Amino acid sequence: MGRFRGVELDGLRLHGERLLLRPWAPHDAGRVAEVMQDRSMHRFLTLPDPYTAADAAHFVGEVTRSPRAEGSGLECAVVEQSSG
């Protein structure tokens, strides 16, 4: 399990009044794939083109897990508290 300055990152969730920052989960892949269909995303991010459901599954299932596990990053899904 990844630790940063004594804090376990693996399951860390950060709560605010409006937002929740939480680890990415497999069920997020569909929404990620949907959002990444917006062509403007390609201006700011290095993405596969076309961005597929398999790319999204790889992102939420593998890419976002390594930094937490190594204690070197805290990739988070940003979730609006009121709507989920």
XYZ file of C-alpha atoms in Angstrom:
84
model
C 0.000 0.000 0.000
C 1.230 3.461 -0.890
C 1.941 5.936 1.833
C 2.865 9.599 1.571
C 4.132 11.295 4.705
C 2.469 8.637 6.811
C -0.929 8.851 5.087
C -2.256 5.727 3.357
C -3.341 6.760 -0.160
C -4.916 3.568 -1.445
C -8.481 4.198 -0.286
C -8.208 7.860 0.669
C -11.340 9.885 0.032
C -11.476 13.667 0.455
C -14.851 15.213 1.272
C -15.868 18.833 0.864
C -19.203 20.610 0.987
C -19.854 20.140 -2.737
C -17.304 17.623 -3.947
C -15.900 14.214 -3.143
C -12.483 13.194 -4.424
C -12.234 9.417 -4.435
C -10.271 6.630 -6.064
C -11.329 5.795 -9.613
C -13.485 2.664 -9.881
C -14.278 0.299 -12.764
C -17.821 1.672 -12.988
C -16.349 5.102 -13.888
C -15.029 3.853 -17.243
C -18.267 4.479 -19.136
C -18.456 8.111 -18.066
C -14.745 8.636 -18.787
C -15.197 7.245 -22.303
C -18.209 9.499 -22.829
C -16.410 12.650 -21.666
C -13.330 11.892 -23.743
C -15.408 11.951 -26.932
C -15.360 15.756 -26.671
C -12.777 16.786 -29.285
C -11.601 19.701 -27.153
C -10.064 17.185 -24.721
C -7.464 16.384 -27.368
C -6.200 19.979 -27.262
C -5.135 19.627 -23.630
C -4.414 15.927 -23.138
C -2.365 13.322 -24.944
C -5.100 10.792 -25.690
C -5.569 7.840 -27.995
C -7.620 8.874 -31.001
C -10.234 7.569 -31.153
C -10.636 7.197 -27.382
C -12.417 3.883 -26.791
C -14.193 2.139 -23.933
C -11.105 -0.074 -23.611
C -8.921 3.039 -23.188
C -11.215 4.267 -20.423
C -11.182 0.886 -18.680
C -7.380 0.851 -18.831
C -7.256 4.380 -17.389
C -9.518 3.734 -14.394
C -8.293 0.190 -13.821
C -4.543 0.569 -14.199
C -3.193 4.067 -14.909
C -4.792 5.706 -11.882
C -3.881 2.939 -9.430
C -0.090 2.940 -9.709
C 0.588 6.409 -8.241
C -1.576 5.699 -5.189
C 0.026 2.293 -4.702
C 3.512 3.801 -4.965
C 2.706 6.801 -2.761
C 3.645 9.161 -5.582
C 0.271 10.558 -6.640
C -3.364 10.896 -5.780
C -5.396 10.509 -8.950
C -9.024 11.112 -8.069
C -12.455 10.984 -9.602
C -14.211 14.266 -8.794
C -17.814 13.619 -7.793
C -20.497 16.195 -7.073
C -21.937 15.263 -3.672
C -25.541 16.177 -4.493
C -25.828 14.212 -7.731
C -23.201 11.519 -7.425
